[in-house]
């Protein structure tokens, strides 16, 4: 097995203040070869509470093991056992972006077009005439450089000037670290020409465990009074709308399946939830560090697992796995049907480069894009 014959690099660092030591080990193994012969690595971060696998192909989370209320461990993210599964999706034109870092611009840009300082740019459209997740060969499809750091791994990528049509050479770092029962992701990027960025993680969670069925009984809270309604191409129509009185109101914990089939135009367009919620307290959110705030809380009554998502980002895309159609078989050997997992993509709002009223995603030379998202796991009765 690929996991077993991995390289030997192991590092243990001691964490924690006041003498409370929680060890994080980082090991590196072979995750398989890309079609061009390059090898993708798998870094495994492990402490007493969590074990997280991250590959250099797309800097993606491929596994995330955590305990339920009875102490039983399960892998709570969707994905594959080696790089082959991820490559095969791309080749079959069935990309799910399981666990990947998406960019340079995660989510959609209308027609793949935008301009900066009067210069027009075109990203090749790859989703109903719009650009999705940075175009056909976005960051999910790049081999990143992994480097062990205290308590985790730093994934870095240099996206060249003109990569997928975006201006400027962009140097990106995504640092994954573990602290007790939390996975912290710190994003940063710099550019040598004005450009736009929207970089996030696209993990699909199922708190009952990968391959265990749908997420419809999982109970979601979103810290948002407003969301951004979309047109048929899932591009925001402009403006923020209150969630009050709609199936988009997750201010009180609500099972995901409770309203997903209501005769609501927005739900119909997306085949479920696939929208951006405007986080309360988002502030200007203009590529500044921003303040950490609650984005989402997900509770699984079956296992008792709870995932709490906090972020500096101004929005979160809650996507209920609507496009999974039973044709892809994952790690557990189970086909992923509709709603088999859900994403909570902390982000800037979709199509921001064309929507001046949204927090800006512009990044200029001399500035650093910086954002942080934390996934914290706990259990509840
Ligand atoms: C994002 C999008 C969805 C879908 C998935 C990938 O979450 O918003 O519409 O494209 O990525 O399938």
mmCIF file of C-alpha atoms and ligand atoms in Angstrom:
data_model
loop_
_atom_site.group_PDB
_atom_site.id
_atom_site.type_symbol
_atom_site.label_atom_id
_atom_site.label_comp_id
_atom_site.label_asym_id
_atom_site.label_seq_id
_atom_site.Cartn_x
_atom_site.Cartn_y
_atom_site.Cartn_z
ATOM 1 C CA UNK A 1 0.000 0.000 0.000
ATOM 2 C CA UNK A 2 1.123 3.486 -0.770
ATOM 3 C CA UNK A 3 0.695 4.719 2.786
ATOM 4 C CA UNK A 4 2.846 1.950 4.227
ATOM 5 C CA UNK A 5 5.890 2.269 2.014
ATOM 6 C CA UNK A 6 6.222 5.960 2.647
ATOM 7 C CA UNK A 7 9.404 7.850 3.268
ATOM 8 C CA UNK A 8 10.767 8.014 6.703
ATOM 9 C CA UNK A 9 10.718 11.670 7.546
ATOM 10 C CA UNK A 10 9.078 12.096 10.867
ATOM 11 C CA UNK A 11 9.140 15.045 13.117
ATOM 12 C CA UNK A 12 7.694 15.556 16.512
ATOM 13 C CA UNK A 13 7.218 18.935 18.016
ATOM 14 C CA UNK A 14 5.965 19.742 21.426
ATOM 15 C CA UNK A 15 3.112 22.116 21.748
ATOM 16 C CA UNK A 16 1.117 23.814 24.320
ATOM 17 C CA UNK A 17 1.599 26.296 27.072
ATOM 18 C CA UNK A 18 1.831 25.771 30.826
ATOM 19 C CA UNK A 19 3.440 22.372 30.538
ATOM 20 C CA UNK A 20 0.442 20.795 28.816
ATOM 21 C CA UNK A 21 2.257 19.031 26.038
ATOM 22 C CA UNK A 22 0.405 17.841 22.967
ATOM 23 C CA UNK A 23 2.664 16.240 20.425
ATOM 24 C CA UNK A 24 2.096 16.713 16.718
ATOM 25 C CA UNK A 25 3.902 14.271 14.460
ATOM 26 C CA UNK A 26 4.350 14.989 10.774
ATOM 27 C CA UNK A 27 5.229 12.151 8.404
ATOM 28 C CA UNK A 28 5.732 12.167 4.664
ATOM 29 C CA UNK A 29 4.805 9.351 2.275
ATOM 30 C CA UNK A 30 4.291 8.696 -1.423
ATOM 31 C CA UNK A 31 0.719 9.366 -2.656
ATOM 32 C CA UNK A 32 1.238 8.193 -6.242
ATOM 33 C CA UNK A 33 2.320 9.606 -9.566
ATOM 34 C CA UNK A 34 0.726 12.216 -11.783
ATOM 35 C CA UNK A 35 0.324 11.371 -15.505
ATOM 36 C CA UNK A 36 3.492 13.387 -16.227
ATOM 37 C CA UNK A 37 5.534 11.175 -13.881
ATOM 38 C CA UNK A 38 5.893 13.600 -10.996
ATOM 39 C CA UNK A 39 5.252 12.169 -7.542
ATOM 40 C CA UNK A 40 2.619 13.578 -5.224
ATOM 41 C CA UNK A 41 3.527 13.459 -1.544
ATOM 42 C CA UNK A 42 1.232 12.790 1.354
ATOM 43 C CA UNK A 43 1.876 14.567 4.638
ATOM 44 C CA UNK A 44 0.145 13.130 7.679
ATOM 45 C CA UNK A 45 -0.345 15.375 10.696
ATOM 46 C CA UNK A 46 -1.251 13.541 13.875
ATOM 47 C CA UNK A 47 -1.841 14.352 17.510
ATOM 48 C CA UNK A 48 -3.920 12.793 20.273
ATOM 49 C CA UNK A 49 -7.192 14.105 18.803
ATOM 50 C CA UNK A 50 -6.802 14.242 15.044
ATOM 51 C CA UNK A 51 -5.063 12.704 12.064
ATOM 52 C CA UNK A 52 -5.091 14.689 8.841
ATOM 53 C CA UNK A 53 -3.697 13.621 5.462
ATOM 54 C CA UNK A 54 -2.702 16.365 3.026
ATOM 55 C CA UNK A 55 -1.293 15.769 -0.449
ATOM 56 C CA UNK A 56 0.852 18.105 -2.502
ATOM 57 C CA UNK A 57 -1.497 17.515 -5.475
ATOM 58 C CA UNK A 58 -3.860 20.453 -5.071
ATOM 59 C CA UNK A 59 -2.624 20.940 -1.457
ATOM 60 C CA UNK A 60 -5.692 18.938 -0.557
ATOM 61 C CA UNK A 61 -7.003 17.362 2.600
ATOM 62 C CA UNK A 62 -7.477 13.705 1.662
ATOM 63 C CA UNK A 63 -8.421 12.334 5.085
ATOM 64 C CA UNK A 64 -9.396 13.705 8.479
ATOM 65 C CA UNK A 65 -9.861 11.260 11.324
ATOM 66 C CA UNK A 66 -11.620 12.234 14.500
ATOM 67 C CA UNK A 67 -13.543 10.569 17.337
ATOM 68 C CA UNK A 68 -17.262 10.367 17.850
ATOM 69 C CA UNK A 69 -19.044 10.727 21.206
ATOM 70 C CA UNK A 70 -18.094 7.135 22.113
ATOM 71 C CA UNK A 71 -14.455 7.549 21.121
ATOM 72 C CA UNK A 72 -14.813 5.713 17.814
ATOM 73 C CA UNK A 73 -12.595 7.124 15.050
ATOM 74 C CA UNK A 74 -13.871 7.828 11.525
ATOM 75 C CA UNK A 75 -12.602 9.676 8.480
ATOM 76 C CA UNK A 76 -14.996 12.602 8.047
ATOM 77 C CA UNK A 77 -13.959 13.929 4.621
ATOM 78 C CA UNK A 78 -14.634 12.598 1.129
ATOM 79 C CA UNK A 79 -11.775 11.667 -1.190
ATOM 80 C CA UNK A 80 -9.560 8.942 -2.608
ATOM 81 C CA UNK A 81 -6.753 6.665 -1.378
ATOM 82 C CA UNK A 82 -4.192 7.888 -3.871
ATOM 83 C CA UNK A 83 -3.628 10.632 -6.391
ATOM 84 C CA UNK A 84 -5.146 8.453 -9.153
ATOM 85 C CA UNK A 85 -8.732 9.092 -8.029
ATOM 86 C CA UNK A 86 -8.244 12.856 -8.129
ATOM 87 C CA UNK A 87 -6.544 12.752 -11.539
ATOM 88 C CA UNK A 88 -9.258 10.467 -12.932
ATOM 89 C CA UNK A 89 -11.968 12.983 -11.988
ATOM 90 C CA UNK A 90 -10.230 15.700 -13.970
ATOM 91 C CA UNK A 91 -9.718 13.405 -16.973
ATOM 92 C CA UNK A 92 -13.421 12.457 -16.936
ATOM 93 C CA UNK A 93 -14.441 16.100 -16.644
ATOM 94 C CA UNK A 94 -16.147 15.357 -13.319
ATOM 95 C CA UNK A 95 -14.141 17.496 -10.949
ATOM 96 C CA UNK A 96 -15.487 17.630 -7.417
ATOM 97 C CA UNK A 97 -12.498 19.538 -5.947
ATOM 98 C CA UNK A 98 -12.552 17.103 -2.986
ATOM 99 C CA UNK A 99 -10.429 18.645 -0.227
ATOM 100 C CA UNK A 100 -8.519 20.887 -2.636
ATOM 101 C CA UNK A 101 -7.193 24.373 -2.325
ATOM 102 C CA UNK A 102 -9.113 26.274 -4.985
ATOM 103 C CA UNK A 103 -7.741 29.395 -6.646
ATOM 104 C CA UNK A 104 -6.460 31.696 -7.958
ATOM 105 C CA UNK A 105 -10.093 32.710 -7.775
ATOM 106 C CA UNK A 106 -12.226 30.138 -5.950
ATOM 107 C CA UNK A 107 -15.936 30.154 -6.873
ATOM 108 C CA UNK A 108 -17.226 31.906 -9.993
ATOM 109 C CA UNK A 109 -16.344 34.879 -12.161
ATOM 110 C CA UNK A 110 -18.992 35.840 -14.667
ATOM 111 C CA UNK A 111 -17.945 34.764 -18.187
ATOM 112 C CA UNK A 112 -14.414 34.499 -16.769
ATOM 113 C CA UNK A 113 -13.979 38.227 -17.479
ATOM 114 C CA UNK A 114 -12.837 41.107 -15.308
ATOM 115 C CA UNK A 115 -10.659 44.173 -15.602
ATOM 116 C CA UNK A 116 -8.105 45.876 -13.425
ATOM 117 C CA UNK A 117 -7.006 49.464 -14.140
ATOM 118 C CA UNK A 118 -8.604 49.307 -17.589
ATOM 119 C CA UNK A 119 -6.877 46.062 -18.590
ATOM 120 C CA UNK A 120 -9.323 43.284 -19.500
ATOM 121 C CA UNK A 121 -8.544 39.712 -18.487
ATOM 122 C CA UNK A 122 -10.126 36.454 -19.623
ATOM 123 C CA UNK A 123 -10.112 33.214 -17.620
ATOM 124 C CA UNK A 124 -11.128 30.201 -19.763
ATOM 125 C CA UNK A 125 -14.766 29.465 -18.859
ATOM 126 C CA UNK A 126 -15.205 25.962 -17.422
ATOM 127 C CA UNK A 127 -18.674 26.082 -15.840
ATOM 128 C CA UNK A 128 -21.752 27.074 -17.895
ATOM 129 C CA UNK A 129 -19.843 29.871 -19.572
ATOM 130 C CA UNK A 130 -18.365 31.143 -16.302
ATOM 131 C CA UNK A 131 -14.952 30.565 -14.721
ATOM 132 C CA UNK A 132 -15.116 28.264 -11.680
ATOM 133 C CA UNK A 133 -12.334 27.744 -9.123
ATOM 134 C CA UNK A 134 -9.677 29.497 -11.181
ATOM 135 C CA UNK A 135 -10.447 27.949 -14.571
ATOM 136 C CA UNK A 136 -9.853 24.462 -16.019
ATOM 137 C CA UNK A 137 -6.392 24.045 -14.434
ATOM 138 C CA UNK A 138 -6.665 25.915 -11.192
ATOM 139 C CA UNK A 139 -4.694 25.448 -7.979
ATOM 140 C CA UNK A 140 -6.472 22.124 -7.342
ATOM 141 C CA UNK A 141 -4.653 20.738 -10.380
ATOM 142 C CA UNK A 142 -1.148 21.933 -9.449
ATOM 143 C CA UNK A 143 1.588 20.042 -7.672
ATOM 144 C CA UNK A 144 2.422 22.194 -4.650
ATOM 145 C CA UNK A 145 5.685 22.155 -2.715
ATOM 146 C CA UNK A 146 5.299 20.686 0.752
ATOM 147 C CA UNK A 147 7.563 21.572 3.648
ATOM 148 C CA UNK A 148 7.334 20.465 7.242
ATOM 149 C CA UNK A 149 6.854 23.244 9.747
ATOM 150 C CA UNK A 150 6.263 23.062 13.501
ATOM 151 C CA UNK A 151 2.941 21.237 14.067
ATOM 152 C CA UNK A 152 2.133 20.953 10.376
ATOM 153 C CA UNK A 153 2.973 21.517 6.757
ATOM 154 C CA UNK A 154 3.454 24.528 4.530
ATOM 155 C CA UNK A 155 2.185 24.098 0.969
ATOM 156 C CA UNK A 156 3.478 26.657 -1.490
ATOM 157 C CA UNK A 157 2.909 27.413 -5.130
ATOM 158 C CA UNK A 158 4.143 29.975 -7.614
ATOM 159 C CA UNK A 159 1.414 30.760 -10.131
ATOM 160 C CA UNK A 160 3.043 32.478 -13.104
ATOM 161 C CA UNK A 161 1.967 35.739 -14.706
ATOM 162 C CA UNK A 162 -0.798 34.740 -17.148
ATOM 163 C CA UNK A 163 -1.556 31.405 -15.432
ATOM 164 C CA UNK A 164 -5.176 30.655 -16.456
ATOM 165 C CA UNK A 165 -5.337 34.244 -17.694
ATOM 166 C CA UNK A 166 -4.678 35.915 -14.333
ATOM 167 C CA UNK A 167 -2.196 38.794 -14.245
ATOM 168 C CA UNK A 168 0.906 38.789 -12.063
ATOM 169 C CA UNK A 169 3.150 36.112 -10.631
ATOM 170 C CA UNK A 170 1.435 35.036 -7.449
ATOM 171 C CA UNK A 171 3.330 33.321 -4.639
ATOM 172 C CA UNK A 172 0.951 31.428 -2.386
ATOM 173 C CA UNK A 173 1.441 29.719 0.974
ATOM 174 C CA UNK A 174 -1.160 27.559 2.677
ATOM 175 C CA UNK A 175 -0.071 26.447 6.137
ATOM 176 C CA UNK A 176 -1.946 23.590 7.761
ATOM 177 C CA UNK A 177 -1.268 23.046 11.476
ATOM 178 C CA UNK A 178 -2.884 21.072 14.276
ATOM 179 C CA UNK A 179 -3.585 22.379 17.749
ATOM 180 C CA UNK A 180 -5.436 19.907 19.937
ATOM 181 C CA UNK A 181 -8.725 19.187 18.120
ATOM 182 C CA UNK A 182 -8.379 22.002 15.583
ATOM 183 C CA UNK A 183 -6.995 22.168 12.055
ATOM 184 C CA UNK A 184 -5.818 25.679 11.314
ATOM 185 C CA UNK A 185 -5.345 26.860 7.730
ATOM 186 C CA UNK A 186 -3.432 30.081 7.179
ATOM 187 C CA UNK A 187 -3.400 31.462 3.651
ATOM 188 C CA UNK A 188 -1.092 34.131 2.294
ATOM 189 C CA UNK A 189 -0.208 35.429 -1.149
ATOM 190 C CA UNK A 190 1.858 38.151 -2.788
ATOM 191 C CA UNK A 191 1.938 39.357 -6.376
ATOM 192 C CA UNK A 192 4.164 41.358 -8.715
ATOM 193 C CA UNK A 193 1.232 42.899 -10.656
ATOM 194 C CA UNK A 194 -2.276 43.845 -9.545
ATOM 195 C CA UNK A 195 -4.442 40.713 -9.553
ATOM 196 C CA UNK A 196 -7.445 39.151 -7.811
ATOM 197 C CA UNK A 197 -7.406 36.252 -5.352
ATOM 198 C CA UNK A 198 -9.989 34.121 -3.604
ATOM 199 C CA UNK A 199 -8.298 31.074 -2.140
ATOM 200 C CA UNK A 200 -10.066 28.528 0.019
ATOM 201 C CA UNK A 201 -10.292 24.875 0.939
ATOM 202 C CA UNK A 202 -12.930 22.703 -0.688
ATOM 203 C CA UNK A 203 -13.178 19.777 1.806
ATOM 204 C CA UNK A 204 -16.425 17.805 1.748
ATOM 205 C CA UNK A 205 -17.437 16.831 5.274
ATOM 206 C CA UNK A 206 -19.720 14.054 6.386
ATOM 207 C CA UNK A 207 -19.548 13.894 10.173
ATOM 208 C CA UNK A 208 -21.031 10.378 10.243
ATOM 209 C CA UNK A 209 -18.005 9.306 8.203
ATOM 210 C CA UNK A 210 -16.915 9.113 4.593
ATOM 211 C CA UNK A 211 -19.204 6.847 2.565
ATOM 212 C CA UNK A 212 -21.847 6.656 5.302
ATOM 213 C CA UNK A 213 -24.785 8.171 3.395
ATOM 214 C CA UNK A 214 -26.015 11.736 3.059
ATOM 215 C CA UNK A 215 -25.570 14.825 5.188
ATOM 216 C CA UNK A 216 -29.304 15.632 5.180
ATOM 217 C CA UNK A 217 -29.729 14.806 8.881
ATOM 218 C CA UNK A 218 -26.738 16.860 9.949
ATOM 219 C CA UNK A 219 -27.685 20.046 11.726
ATOM 220 C CA UNK A 220 -26.226 23.325 10.500
ATOM 221 C CA UNK A 221 -25.859 26.775 11.974
ATOM 222 C CA UNK A 222 -24.594 29.662 9.814
ATOM 223 C CA UNK A 223 -23.644 32.967 11.395
ATOM 224 C CA UNK A 224 -25.270 35.079 8.677
ATOM 225 C CA UNK A 225 -28.271 37.387 8.415
ATOM 226 C CA UNK A 226 -27.802 37.734 4.660
ATOM 227 C CA UNK A 227 -26.777 35.779 1.583
ATOM 228 C CA UNK A 228 -26.084 36.560 -2.068
ATOM 229 C CA UNK A 229 -28.882 35.219 -4.340
ATOM 230 C CA UNK A 230 -27.744 33.913 -7.717
ATOM 231 C CA UNK A 231 -28.830 33.657 -11.334
ATOM 232 C CA UNK A 232 -29.112 30.403 -13.305
ATOM 233 C CA UNK A 233 -25.313 30.265 -13.671
ATOM 234 C CA UNK A 234 -24.871 30.580 -9.874
ATOM 235 C CA UNK A 235 -23.454 34.099 -10.207
ATOM 236 C CA UNK A 236 -24.704 36.618 -7.597
ATOM 237 C CA UNK A 237 -27.364 38.827 -9.129
ATOM 238 C CA UNK A 238 -26.030 41.743 -7.089
ATOM 239 C CA UNK A 239 -26.900 42.822 -3.610
ATOM 240 C CA UNK A 240 -27.367 41.031 -0.344
ATOM 241 C CA UNK A 241 -30.715 39.538 0.672
ATOM 242 C CA UNK A 242 -31.948 38.803 4.201
ATOM 243 C CA UNK A 243 -32.225 35.103 5.047
ATOM 244 C CA UNK A 244 -35.196 35.850 7.297
ATOM 245 C CA UNK A 245 -38.236 33.799 6.354
ATOM 246 C CA UNK A 246 -36.375 31.710 3.737
ATOM 247 C CA UNK A 247 -34.832 28.208 3.684
ATOM 248 C CA UNK A 248 -31.501 30.072 3.814
ATOM 249 C CA UNK A 249 -32.021 31.051 7.429
ATOM 250 C CA UNK A 250 -29.579 28.862 9.403
ATOM 251 C CA UNK A 251 -29.193 31.299 12.278
ATOM 252 C CA UNK A 252 -30.859 28.657 14.429
ATOM 253 C CA UNK A 253 -29.449 25.119 14.143
ATOM 254 C CA UNK A 254 -31.520 23.335 11.465
ATOM 255 C CA UNK A 255 -31.215 19.908 9.817
ATOM 256 C CA UNK A 256 -29.964 20.420 6.271
ATOM 257 C CA UNK A 257 -32.654 18.194 4.763
ATOM 258 C CA UNK A 258 -35.499 19.991 6.495
ATOM 259 C CA UNK A 259 -36.084 22.640 3.818
ATOM 260 C CA UNK A 260 -33.828 21.546 0.936
ATOM 261 C CA UNK A 261 -36.794 20.410 -1.202
ATOM 262 C CA UNK A 262 -38.994 23.426 -0.566
ATOM 263 C CA UNK A 263 -40.356 25.083 -3.722
ATOM 264 C CA UNK A 264 -37.841 27.905 -3.562
ATOM 265 C CA UNK A 265 -36.409 29.391 -6.756
ATOM 266 C CA UNK A 266 -32.867 29.695 -5.345
ATOM 267 C CA UNK A 267 -32.836 26.067 -4.162
ATOM 268 C CA UNK A 268 -34.180 24.953 -7.532
ATOM 269 C CA UNK A 269 -31.471 26.789 -9.461
ATOM 270 C CA UNK A 270 -28.701 25.091 -7.477
ATOM 271 C CA UNK A 271 -30.335 21.700 -6.897
ATOM 272 C CA UNK A 272 -29.948 22.328 -3.162
ATOM 273 C CA UNK A 273 -27.695 24.720 -1.277
ATOM 274 C CA UNK A 274 -24.802 26.206 -3.258
ATOM 275 C CA UNK A 275 -24.720 29.818 -2.113
ATOM 276 C CA UNK A 276 -22.580 32.394 -0.404
ATOM 277 C CA UNK A 277 -23.628 33.537 3.063
ATOM 278 C CA UNK A 278 -22.507 36.986 4.211
ATOM 279 C CA UNK A 279 -20.956 36.424 7.613
ATOM 280 C CA UNK A 280 -22.100 38.684 10.416
ATOM 281 C CA UNK A 281 -19.318 40.961 11.548
ATOM 282 C CA UNK A 282 -17.446 40.537 8.287
ATOM 283 C CA UNK A 283 -16.427 44.203 8.215
ATOM 284 C CA UNK A 284 -14.620 45.504 5.206
ATOM 285 C CA UNK A 285 -12.896 42.167 4.653
ATOM 286 C CA UNK A 286 -10.683 43.760 2.090
ATOM 287 C CA UNK A 287 -7.736 41.384 1.993
ATOM 288 C CA UNK A 288 -6.796 42.501 5.476
ATOM 289 C CA UNK A 289 -6.230 40.018 8.276
ATOM 290 C CA UNK A 290 -9.750 40.670 9.536
ATOM 291 C CA UNK A 291 -11.141 39.321 12.768
ATOM 292 C CA UNK A 292 -11.819 35.702 13.560
ATOM 293 C CA UNK A 293 -15.521 35.055 13.833
ATOM 294 C CA UNK A 294 -17.890 32.131 13.754
ATOM 295 C CA UNK A 295 -18.859 31.039 10.240
ATOM 296 C CA UNK A 296 -20.616 27.728 10.787
ATOM 297 C CA UNK A 297 -21.354 24.955 13.201
ATOM 298 C CA UNK A 298 -22.256 21.472 12.003
ATOM 299 C CA UNK A 299 -23.621 18.814 14.361
ATOM 300 C CA UNK A 300 -24.223 15.181 13.535
ATOM 301 C CA UNK A 301 -26.871 13.684 15.848
ATOM 302 C CA UNK A 302 -25.829 10.151 14.847
ATOM 303 C CA UNK A 303 -22.160 10.298 15.875
ATOM 304 C CA UNK A 304 -22.273 13.345 18.143
ATOM 305 C CA UNK A 305 -19.457 14.950 16.162
ATOM 306 C CA UNK A 306 -19.431 18.739 15.945
ATOM 307 C CA UNK A 307 -17.435 20.837 13.493
ATOM 308 C CA UNK A 308 -17.045 24.530 14.262
ATOM 309 C CA UNK A 309 -15.691 26.759 11.497
ATOM 310 C CA UNK A 310 -14.180 30.127 12.362
ATOM 311 C CA UNK A 311 -12.597 32.484 9.850
ATOM 312 C CA UNK A 312 -11.328 35.925 8.981
ATOM 313 C CA UNK A 313 -13.078 35.723 5.602
ATOM 314 C CA UNK A 314 -16.231 37.750 4.858
ATOM 315 C CA UNK A 315 -18.287 34.858 3.434
ATOM 316 C CA UNK A 316 -18.896 31.138 3.373
ATOM 317 C CA UNK A 317 -20.126 29.052 0.445
ATOM 318 C CA UNK A 318 -22.303 26.296 1.823
ATOM 319 C CA UNK A 319 -22.520 23.656 -0.890
ATOM 320 C CA UNK A 320 -24.618 20.568 -0.092
ATOM 321 C CA UNK A 321 -22.945 18.226 -2.602
ATOM 322 C CA UNK A 322 -25.712 18.637 -5.178
ATOM 323 C CA UNK A 323 -23.616 17.616 -8.169
ATOM 324 C CA UNK A 324 -22.453 14.286 -6.737
ATOM 325 C CA UNK A 325 -24.335 11.750 -8.817
ATOM 326 C CA UNK A 326 -23.247 8.266 -7.748
ATOM 327 C CA UNK A 327 -20.638 7.869 -10.500
ATOM 328 C CA UNK A 328 -17.543 8.400 -8.316
ATOM 329 C CA UNK A 329 -16.397 5.788 -5.805
ATOM 330 C CA UNK A 330 -14.394 7.042 -2.866
ATOM 331 C CA UNK A 331 -11.967 5.749 -0.245
ATOM 332 C CA UNK A 332 -14.533 3.529 1.445
ATOM 333 C CA UNK A 333 -15.446 1.883 -1.887
ATOM 334 C CA UNK A 334 -18.850 3.528 -1.706
ATOM 335 C CA UNK A 335 -20.272 5.577 -4.588
ATOM 336 C CA UNK A 336 -20.857 9.200 -3.656
ATOM 337 C CA UNK A 337 -24.491 9.985 -4.250
ATOM 338 C CA UNK A 338 -26.113 13.405 -4.153
ATOM 339 C CA UNK A 339 -25.613 15.073 -0.736
ATOM 340 C CA UNK A 340 -22.905 12.554 0.350
ATOM 341 C CA UNK A 341 -20.859 15.422 1.776
ATOM 342 C CA UNK A 342 -20.994 19.175 2.216
ATOM 343 C CA UNK A 343 -18.542 22.038 1.831
ATOM 344 C CA UNK A 344 -18.149 25.110 3.985
ATOM 345 C CA UNK A 345 -15.831 27.202 1.835
ATOM 346 C CA UNK A 346 -14.787 30.329 3.718
ATOM 347 C CA UNK A 347 -14.190 32.938 1.056
ATOM 348 C CA UNK A 348 -14.810 36.280 -0.571
ATOM 349 C CA UNK A 349 -18.124 36.516 -2.384
ATOM 350 C CA UNK A 350 -18.440 34.995 -5.874
ATOM 351 C CA UNK A 351 -17.785 37.292 -8.839
ATOM 352 C CA UNK A 352 -16.341 40.010 -6.590
ATOM 353 C CA UNK A 353 -14.018 41.300 -9.360
ATOM 354 C CA UNK A 354 -17.192 42.412 -11.207
ATOM 355 C CA UNK A 355 -19.219 43.536 -8.197
ATOM 356 C CA UNK A 356 -17.814 46.773 -6.792
ATOM 357 C CA UNK A 357 -20.191 46.690 -3.798
ATOM 358 C CA UNK A 358 -18.631 43.440 -2.528
ATOM 359 C CA UNK A 359 -15.489 43.428 -0.359
ATOM 360 C CA UNK A 360 -12.543 43.781 -2.719
ATOM 361 C CA UNK A 361 -10.425 40.813 -3.807
ATOM 362 C CA UNK A 362 -7.809 43.012 -5.468
ATOM 363 C CA UNK A 363 -4.210 42.343 -4.463
ATOM 364 C CA UNK A 364 -1.471 44.797 -5.383
ATOM 365 C CA UNK A 365 2.307 44.451 -5.400
ATOM 366 C CA UNK A 366 3.664 45.204 -1.929
ATOM 367 C CA UNK A 367 0.509 43.914 -0.201
ATOM 368 C CA UNK A 368 0.009 40.478 1.327
ATOM 369 C CA UNK A 369 -3.288 38.648 1.110
ATOM 370 C CA UNK A 370 -3.777 36.966 4.444
ATOM 371 C CA UNK A 371 -6.622 34.878 5.800
ATOM 372 C CA UNK A 372 -7.176 32.212 8.439
ATOM 373 C CA UNK A 373 -9.787 29.495 8.807
ATOM 374 C CA UNK A 374 -9.997 26.987 11.665
ATOM 375 C CA UNK A 375 -11.932 23.709 11.692
ATOM 376 C CA UNK A 376 -12.451 22.666 15.328
ATOM 377 C CA UNK A 377 -13.856 19.247 16.234
ATOM 378 C CA UNK A 378 -15.713 18.327 19.398
ATOM 379 C CA UNK A 379 -18.579 16.053 20.404
ATOM 380 C CA UNK A 380 -22.000 16.550 21.854
ATOM 381 C CA UNK A 381 -24.669 14.178 23.224
HETATM 382 C C1 LIG B 1 -18.349 24.787 -5.553
HETATM 383 C C2 LIG B 1 -19.421 25.342 -6.389
HETATM 384 C C3 LIG B 1 -20.381 24.283 -6.742
HETATM 385 C C4 LIG B 1 -19.690 23.114 -7.403
HETATM 386 C C5 LIG B 1 -18.581 22.627 -6.543
HETATM 387 C C6 LIG B 1 -17.790 21.566 -7.238
HETATM 388 O O1 LIG B 1 -18.768 24.533 -4.281
HETATM 389 O O2 LIG B 1 -20.080 26.422 -5.788
HETATM 390 O O3 LIG B 1 -21.340 24.797 -7.609
HETATM 391 O O4 LIG B 1 -19.169 23.525 -8.635
HETATM 392 O O5 LIG B 1 -17.734 23.678 -6.186
HETATM 393 O O6 LIG B 1 -18.592 20.568 -7.783
#
